[in-house]
C-alpha atoms as an extended CHARMM CRD file, in Angstrom:
* protein
*
       189  EXT
         1         1  MET       CA            100.0270000000      -52.7810000000       50.2130000000  PROA      1               0.0000000000
         2         2  SER       CA            101.1700000000      -49.3190000000       49.2550000000  PROA      2               0.0000000000
         3         3  HSD       CA             98.1230000000      -48.9430000000       46.9710000000  PROA      3               0.0000000000
         4         4  GLY       CA             95.7620000000      -49.6200000000       49.9400000000  PROA      4               0.0000000000
         5         5  LEU       CA             97.6570000000      -47.1450000000       52.0840000000  PROA      5               0.0000000000
         6         6  MET       CA             97.4290000000      -44.4630000000       49.3710000000  PROA      6               0.0000000000
         7         7  THR       CA             93.6860000000      -45.0080000000       49.0160000000  PROA      7               0.0000000000
         8         8  PHE       CA             93.2400000000      -44.7310000000       52.7590000000  PROA      8               0.0000000000
         9         9  ALA       CA             95.2660000000      -41.4850000000       52.8500000000  PROA      9               0.0000000000
        10        10  ARG       CA             93.1730000000      -39.9940000000       49.9990000000  PROA      10              0.0000000000
        11        11  ARG       CA             89.9590000000      -40.9230000000       51.7310000000  PROA      11              0.0000000000
        12        12  ILE       CA             91.1280000000      -39.2840000000       54.9730000000  PROA      12              0.0000000000
        13        13  GLY       CA             92.2830000000      -36.1900000000       53.0300000000  PROA      13              0.0000000000
        14        14  ARG       CA             88.8830000000      -35.8210000000       51.2950000000  PROA      14              0.0000000000
        15        15  ARG       CA             87.0200000000      -36.1550000000       54.5880000000  PROA      15              0.0000000000
        16        16  ALA       CA             89.2810000000      -33.5630000000       56.1980000000  PROA      16              0.0000000000
        17        17  LYS       CA             88.6440000000      -31.0900000000       53.3230000000  PROA      17              0.0000000000
        18        18  ARG       CA             84.8940000000      -31.6700000000       53.5600000000  PROA      18              0.0000000000
        19        19  LEU       CA             85.0280000000      -31.1200000000       57.3100000000  PROA      19              0.0000000000
        20        20  LEU       CA             86.9360000000      -27.8510000000       56.8960000000  PROA      20              0.0000000000
        21        21  ARG       CA             84.4370000000      -26.5560000000       54.2750000000  PROA      21              0.0000000000
        22        22  ARG       CA             81.4180000000      -27.1640000000       56.4960000000  PROA      22              0.0000000000
        23        23  GLU       CA             79.9540000000      -24.1250000000       58.2420000000  PROA      23              0.0000000000
        24        24  GLU       CA             77.9180000000      -25.7880000000       60.9970000000  PROA      24              0.0000000000
        25        25  GLY       CA             78.9960000000      -24.6430000000       64.4430000000  PROA      25              0.0000000000
        26        26  THR       CA             80.4640000000      -21.2850000000       63.3960000000  PROA      26              0.0000000000
        27        27  ALA       CA             77.9430000000      -19.4520000000       65.5800000000  PROA      27              0.0000000000
        28        28  THR       CA             79.1920000000      -21.4780000000       68.5090000000  PROA      28              0.0000000000
        29        29  MET       CA             82.7150000000      -20.2640000000       67.8480000000  PROA      29              0.0000000000
        30        30  GLU       CA             81.5900000000      -16.6290000000       67.8270000000  PROA      30              0.0000000000
        31        31  PHE       CA             79.7000000000      -17.2020000000       71.0630000000  PROA      31              0.0000000000
        32        32  VAL       CA             82.6880000000      -18.8340000000       72.7390000000  PROA      32              0.0000000000
        33        33  ILE       CA             84.9210000000      -15.9250000000       71.7280000000  PROA      33              0.0000000000
        34        34  MET       CA             82.5350000000      -13.0580000000       72.5380000000  PROA      34              0.0000000000
        35        35  PHE       CA             80.7390000000      -14.3840000000       75.6560000000  PROA      35              0.0000000000
        36        36  PRO       CA             83.6300000000      -13.7540000000       78.0940000000  PROA      36              0.0000000000
        37        37  VAL       CA             84.0630000000      -10.2130000000       76.7460000000  PROA      37              0.0000000000
        38        38  PHE       CA             80.4050000000       -9.3150000000       77.2330000000  PROA      38              0.0000000000
        39        39  MET       CA             80.1840000000      -11.0140000000       80.6470000000  PROA      39              0.0000000000
        40        40  THR       CA             83.2690000000       -9.1340000000       81.8520000000  PROA      40              0.0000000000
        41        41  LEU       CA             81.7600000000       -5.8760000000       80.6360000000  PROA      41              0.0000000000
        42        42  PHE       CA             78.3970000000       -6.6460000000       82.2630000000  PROA      42              0.0000000000
        43        43  LEU       CA             79.8320000000       -7.7610000000       85.6130000000  PROA      43              0.0000000000
        44        44  SER       CA             82.2630000000       -4.8210000000       85.7580000000  PROA      44              0.0000000000
        45        45  SER       CA             79.3850000000       -2.4250000000       85.0460000000  PROA      45              0.0000000000
        46        46  PHE       CA             77.3530000000       -3.9870000000       87.8300000000  PROA      46              0.0000000000
        47        47  GLU       CA             80.3500000000       -3.8120000000       90.1880000000  PROA      47              0.0000000000
        48        48  LEU       CA             80.8290000000       -0.1270000000       89.3620000000  PROA      48              0.0000000000
        49        49  ALA       CA             77.1330000000        0.5940000000       89.9780000000  PROA      49              0.0000000000
        50        50  ILE       CA             77.2820000000       -1.0480000000       93.4200000000  PROA      50              0.0000000000
        51        51  LEU       CA             80.5350000000        0.7990000000       94.1990000000  PROA      51              0.0000000000
        52        52  MET       CA             79.0150000000        4.1660000000       93.2960000000  PROA      52              0.0000000000
        53        53  THR       CA             75.8790000000        3.4050000000       95.3330000000  PROA      53              0.0000000000
        54        54  ARG       CA             77.9840000000        2.5410000000       98.3780000000  PROA      54              0.0000000000
        55        55  GLN       CA             80.0440000000        5.7200000000       97.9040000000  PROA      55              0.0000000000
        56        56  ALA       CA             76.9330000000        7.9040000000       97.6260000000  PROA      56              0.0000000000
        57        57  PHE       CA             75.4030000000        6.3450000000      100.7400000000  PROA      57              0.0000000000
        58        58  LEU       CA             78.6470000000        6.8020000000      102.6930000000  PROA      58              0.0000000000
        59        59  GLU       CA             78.7760000000       10.4810000000      101.6710000000  PROA      59              0.0000000000
        60        60  ARG       CA             75.1260000000       10.9160000000      102.6920000000  PROA      60              0.0000000000
        61        61  ALA       CA             75.6420000000        9.1520000000      106.0380000000  PROA      61              0.0000000000
        62        62  VAL       CA             78.6560000000       11.3460000000      106.8380000000  PROA      62              0.0000000000
        63        63  ASP       CA             76.7540000000       14.5140000000      105.8510000000  PROA      63              0.0000000000
        64        64  MET       CA             73.7330000000       13.6000000000      107.9920000000  PROA      64              0.0000000000
        65        65  THR       CA             75.9660000000       12.8300000000      110.9630000000  PROA      65              0.0000000000
        66        66  VAL       CA             78.0170000000       16.0260000000      110.5060000000  PROA      66              0.0000000000
        67        67  ARG       CA             74.7850000000       18.0320000000      110.5210000000  PROA      67              0.0000000000
        68        68  ASP       CA             74.1420000000       16.8270000000      114.0880000000  PROA      68              0.0000000000
        69        69  LEU       CA             77.8150000000       17.0840000000      115.0090000000  PROA      69              0.0000000000
        70        70  ARG       CA             78.2030000000       20.7540000000      114.1280000000  PROA      70              0.0000000000
        71        71  LEU       CA             75.0850000000       21.6240000000      116.1380000000  PROA      71              0.0000000000
        72        72  GLY       CA             76.5700000000       19.9960000000      119.2260000000  PROA      72              0.0000000000
        73        73  THR       CA             73.9320000000       17.2700000000      119.5720000000  PROA      73              0.0000000000
        74        74  TRP       CA             76.3480000000       15.0450000000      121.4920000000  PROA      74              0.0000000000
        75        75  PRO       CA             77.9840000000       16.7220000000      124.5210000000  PROA      75              0.0000000000
        76        76  ASN       CA             80.5420000000       13.9410000000      125.1170000000  PROA      76              0.0000000000
        77        77  LEU       CA             81.5740000000       13.0510000000      121.5970000000  PROA      77              0.0000000000
        78        78  ASP       CA             83.8400000000       10.0900000000      120.9550000000  PROA      78              0.0000000000
        79        79  ALA       CA             84.8170000000        8.0470000000      117.9020000000  PROA      79              0.0000000000
        80        80  ASP       CA             82.5480000000        5.1040000000      118.7560000000  PROA      80              0.0000000000
        81        81  LEU       CA             79.4600000000        7.3170000000      119.0170000000  PROA      81              0.0000000000
        82        82  LEU       CA             80.2090000000        9.0280000000      115.7140000000  PROA      82              0.0000000000
        83        83  LYS       CA             80.9170000000        5.6710000000      114.0620000000  PROA      83              0.0000000000
        84        84  SER       CA             77.6430000000        4.1680000000      115.3060000000  PROA      84              0.0000000000
        85        85  GLU       CA             75.7090000000        7.1910000000      113.9820000000  PROA      85              0.0000000000
        86        86  ILE       CA             77.2990000000        6.9080000000      110.5410000000  PROA      86              0.0000000000
        87        87  CYS       CA             76.7020000000        3.1480000000      110.4790000000  PROA      87              0.0000000000
        88        88  SER       CA             73.0540000000        3.6130000000      111.4750000000  PROA      88              0.0000000000
        89        89  HSD       CA             72.5830000000        5.9570000000      108.4940000000  PROA      89              0.0000000000
        90        90  LEU       CA             74.3330000000        3.4670000000      106.1940000000  PROA      90              0.0000000000
        91        91  GLY       CA             72.1220000000        0.5310000000      107.0800000000  PROA      91              0.0000000000
        92        92  THR       CA             73.3180000000       -2.7820000000      105.6730000000  PROA      92              0.0000000000
        93        93  LEU       CA             74.9680000000       -1.3860000000      102.5580000000  PROA      93              0.0000000000
        94        94  ILE       CA             78.4250000000       -1.8720000000      104.0760000000  PROA      94              0.0000000000
        95        95  SER       CA             78.6870000000       -5.1410000000      105.9710000000  PROA      95              0.0000000000
        96        96  ASN       CA             80.4440000000       -5.0910000000      109.3570000000  PROA      96              0.0000000000
        97        97  CYS       CA             80.3250000000       -1.3070000000      109.2810000000  PROA      97              0.0000000000
        98        98  SER       CA             81.6110000000       -0.7750000000      112.8200000000  PROA      98              0.0000000000
        99        99  SER       CA             84.7440000000       -2.8490000000      112.2110000000  PROA      99              0.0000000000
       100       100  GLU       CA             85.3260000000       -1.6930000000      108.6110000000  PROA      100             0.0000000000
       101       101  LEU       CA             84.9510000000        2.0680000000      109.2320000000  PROA      101             0.0000000000
       102       102  MET       CA             87.8000000000        4.3190000000      110.3900000000  PROA      102             0.0000000000
       103       103  LEU       CA             87.0210000000        7.9180000000      111.4000000000  PROA      103             0.0000000000
       104       104  GLU       CA             89.2540000000       10.9390000000      111.6760000000  PROA      104             0.0000000000
       105       105  LEU       CA             88.1630000000       14.2650000000      113.2000000000  PROA      105             0.0000000000
       106       106  THR       CA             90.7910000000       16.9840000000      112.9150000000  PROA      106             0.0000000000
       107       107  PRO       CA             90.7590000000       20.7310000000      113.6150000000  PROA      107             0.0000000000
       108       108  VAL       CA             92.0370000000       23.0490000000      110.8840000000  PROA      108             0.0000000000
       109       109  ASN       CA             94.2910000000       25.9300000000      111.8710000000  PROA      109             0.0000000000
       110       110  ARG       CA             92.6180000000       28.9500000000      110.2580000000  PROA      110             0.0000000000
       111       111  ALA       CA             95.7640000000       31.0650000000      110.5540000000  PROA      111             0.0000000000
       112       112  SER       CA             97.8550000000       28.7670000000      108.3430000000  PROA      112             0.0000000000
       113       113  TRP       CA             95.0660000000       26.6880000000      106.7360000000  PROA      113             0.0000000000
       114       114  SER       CA             97.2260000000       23.6090000000      107.1580000000  PROA      114             0.0000000000
       115       115  LEU       CA             95.1190000000       20.6080000000      106.2640000000  PROA      115             0.0000000000
       116       116  PRO       CA             95.6850000000       17.0440000000      107.4500000000  PROA      116             0.0000000000
       117       117  ASN       CA             97.4690000000       14.5090000000      105.2790000000  PROA      117             0.0000000000
       118       118  PRO       CA             95.3800000000       14.0290000000      102.1120000000  PROA      118             0.0000000000
       119       119  ALA       CA             95.7840000000       10.2380000000      102.2590000000  PROA      119             0.0000000000
       120       120  ALA       CA             92.9820000000        8.8400000000      104.3930000000  PROA      120             0.0000000000
       121       121  THR       CA             93.8050000000        6.2720000000      107.0420000000  PROA      121             0.0000000000
       122       122  CYS       CA             91.7850000000        3.1060000000      106.5490000000  PROA      122             0.0000000000
       123       123  VAL       CA             91.3370000000       -0.1520000000      108.4180000000  PROA      123             0.0000000000
       124       124  ASN       CA             94.1820000000       -2.5700000000      107.7520000000  PROA      124             0.0000000000
       125       125  ARG       CA             92.5170000000       -5.9840000000      107.5980000000  PROA      125             0.0000000000
       126       126  GLY       CA             95.8200000000       -7.8410000000      107.7460000000  PROA      126             0.0000000000
       127       127  ALA       CA             97.1050000000       -6.1800000000      110.9400000000  PROA      127             0.0000000000
       128       128  ASP       CA             96.2570000000       -7.0490000000      114.5320000000  PROA      128             0.0000000000
       129       129  VAL       CA             96.7420000000       -3.4340000000      115.6440000000  PROA      129             0.0000000000
       130       130  GLN       CA             94.9530000000       -0.7160000000      113.6760000000  PROA      130             0.0000000000
       131       131  PRO       CA             96.5570000000        2.6230000000      112.7670000000  PROA      131             0.0000000000
       132       132  VAL       CA             96.0300000000        5.5270000000      115.1460000000  PROA      132             0.0000000000
       133       133  VAL       CA             94.0290000000        8.4650000000      113.8240000000  PROA      133             0.0000000000
       134       134  THR       CA             93.3680000000       11.9440000000      115.1910000000  PROA      134             0.0000000000
       135       135  PHE       CA             90.0000000000       12.3710000000      116.8590000000  PROA      135             0.0000000000
       136       136  THR       CA             89.5880000000       15.7990000000      118.4590000000  PROA      136             0.0000000000
       137       137  ALA       CA             86.1370000000       17.2880000000      119.0760000000  PROA      137             0.0000000000
       138       138  GLY       CA             87.3910000000       20.8700000000      118.7190000000  PROA      138             0.0000000000
       139       139  THR       CA             86.2180000000       24.0760000000      120.3740000000  PROA      139             0.0000000000
       140       140  GLN       CA             83.6080000000       26.7300000000      119.5860000000  PROA      140             0.0000000000
       141       141  ASN       CA             83.9400000000       28.3590000000      116.1540000000  PROA      141             0.0000000000
       142       142  GLU       CA             86.7660000000       25.9900000000      115.2100000000  PROA      142             0.0000000000
       143       143  MET       CA             86.8710000000       24.6090000000      111.6790000000  PROA      143             0.0000000000
       144       144  MET       CA             86.8960000000       20.8070000000      111.6020000000  PROA      144             0.0000000000
       145       145  ILE       CA             87.4290000000       18.1180000000      108.9860000000  PROA      145             0.0000000000
       146       146  VAL       CA             85.8300000000       14.7160000000      109.4280000000  PROA      146             0.0000000000
       147       147  ARG       CA             86.9680000000       11.8760000000      107.2100000000  PROA      147             0.0000000000
       148       148  ALA       CA             85.4730000000        8.3890000000      107.0340000000  PROA      148             0.0000000000
       149       149  CYS       CA             87.1450000000        5.4680000000      105.2980000000  PROA      149             0.0000000000
       150       150  ALA       CA             85.2180000000        2.2250000000      104.8600000000  PROA      150             0.0000000000
       151       151  MET       CA             86.8380000000       -0.9240000000      103.4990000000  PROA      151             0.0000000000
       152       152  VAL       CA             84.4250000000       -2.8650000000      101.3010000000  PROA      152             0.0000000000
       153       153  ASP       CA             84.6430000000       -6.1220000000       99.3990000000  PROA      153             0.0000000000
       154       154  PRO       CA             83.7640000000       -6.3630000000       95.7280000000  PROA      154             0.0000000000
       155       155  VAL       CA             80.5170000000       -8.1140000000       94.7770000000  PROA      155             0.0000000000
       156       156  PHE       CA             82.2830000000      -10.0400000000       91.9960000000  PROA      156             0.0000000000
       157       157  PRO       CA             85.8970000000      -10.4910000000       93.1630000000  PROA      157             0.0000000000
       158       158  GLY       CA             87.1800000000      -11.9530000000       89.8890000000  PROA      158             0.0000000000
       159       159  THR       CA             86.0570000000       -9.1830000000       87.5420000000  PROA      159             0.0000000000
       160       160  ALA       CA             88.5630000000       -6.8880000000       85.8920000000  PROA      160             0.0000000000
       161       161  LEU       CA             87.3420000000       -3.8440000000       87.8390000000  PROA      161             0.0000000000
       162       162  ALA       CA             87.5690000000       -5.6070000000       91.2030000000  PROA      162             0.0000000000
       163       163  LEU       CA             91.0680000000       -6.8250000000       90.4330000000  PROA      163             0.0000000000
       164       164  LEU       CA             92.1120000000       -3.2700000000       89.5610000000  PROA      164             0.0000000000
       165       165  LEU       CA             90.6030000000       -1.8030000000       92.7400000000  PROA      165             0.0000000000
       166       166  GLU       CA             92.0290000000       -4.3070000000       95.2190000000  PROA      166             0.0000000000
       167       167  GLU       CA             95.7490000000       -4.0830000000       95.9240000000  PROA      167             0.0000000000
       168       168  ASN       CA             95.7730000000       -7.5750000000       97.4180000000  PROA      168             0.0000000000
       169       169  VAL       CA             92.9520000000      -10.0560000000       96.9200000000  PROA      169             0.0000000000
       170       170  GLY       CA             90.7990000000      -10.1310000000      100.0540000000  PROA      170             0.0000000000
       171       171  ASP       CA             91.9080000000       -6.7190000000      101.3200000000  PROA      171             0.0000000000
       172       172  GLY       CA             88.9200000000       -4.9140000000       99.8310000000  PROA      172             0.0000000000
       173       173  PHE       CA             89.0520000000       -1.3660000000       98.5720000000  PROA      173             0.0000000000
       174       174  PRO       CA             88.5320000000        1.9310000000      100.3980000000  PROA      174             0.0000000000
       175       175  LEU       CA             85.5510000000        4.2560000000      100.0880000000  PROA      175             0.0000000000
       176       176  ILE       CA             86.3910000000        7.6930000000      101.4960000000  PROA      176             0.0000000000
       177       177  ALA       CA             84.0230000000       10.5020000000      102.4530000000  PROA      177             0.0000000000
       178       178  THR       CA             85.2400000000       13.8750000000      103.7370000000  PROA      178             0.0000000000
       179       179  SER       CA             83.2720000000       16.7670000000      105.1560000000  PROA      179             0.0000000000
       180       180  GLY       CA             84.1660000000       20.0820000000      106.7270000000  PROA      180             0.0000000000
       181       181  PHE       CA             82.2240000000       22.1380000000      109.2350000000  PROA      181             0.0000000000
       182       182  VAL       CA             82.6000000000       24.8260000000      111.8780000000  PROA      182             0.0000000000
       183       183  ASN       CA             81.5850000000       24.0750000000      115.4610000000  PROA      183             0.0000000000
       184       184  GLU       CA             78.6620000000       26.3230000000      116.3180000000  PROA      184             0.0000000000
       185       185  PRO       CA             78.9480000000       28.6310000000      119.3570000000  PROA      185             0.0000000000
       186       186  GLY       CA             78.0860000000       26.7520000000      122.5120000000  PROA      186             0.0000000000
       187       187  THR       CA             79.3370000000       23.4180000000      121.1220000000  PROA      187             0.0000000000
       188       188  GLY       CA             82.5690000000       21.5220000000      121.4840000000  PROA      188             0.0000000000
       189       189  THR       CA             84.7870000000       21.5560000000      124.5730000000  PROA      189             0.0000000000
């Protein structure tokens, strides 16, 4: 009985050695190891391209709106009007633009050059009440800073870049555009 068991063990040992020497399927192993790395790189690159496109369009929309703002195109300016103008220039690049965009319009004291807080105020998706921001139209020849913060969702939420950008999953990440201008004579309040 022990002789039969020894023969069986040798046969299993030889088959195991033969199996370990075979090279079929090694390309599959390389693919399995490298595929996630390349897909992560590809999807993160795509996410970054979309992010930069959204940022460029937000900057352009703010600049086009500020061009009309400094010329006094709107006599009774309010935050909703300015927001709708920026959103109309953005198109569909930022979904739910009117609810995801927070605007701040602040005069700059030219005697002290004190600027507003550098941290932009953005929409807080988790709160029922949104933060209060300054929105003052300013007077003639007054220097103004307009800041827009749009919360956007990543295209691929599970990629490494999206996970780095979002503080909490589902909160999105902020895109901020800032512009400065001086109210032309005959504009403002």
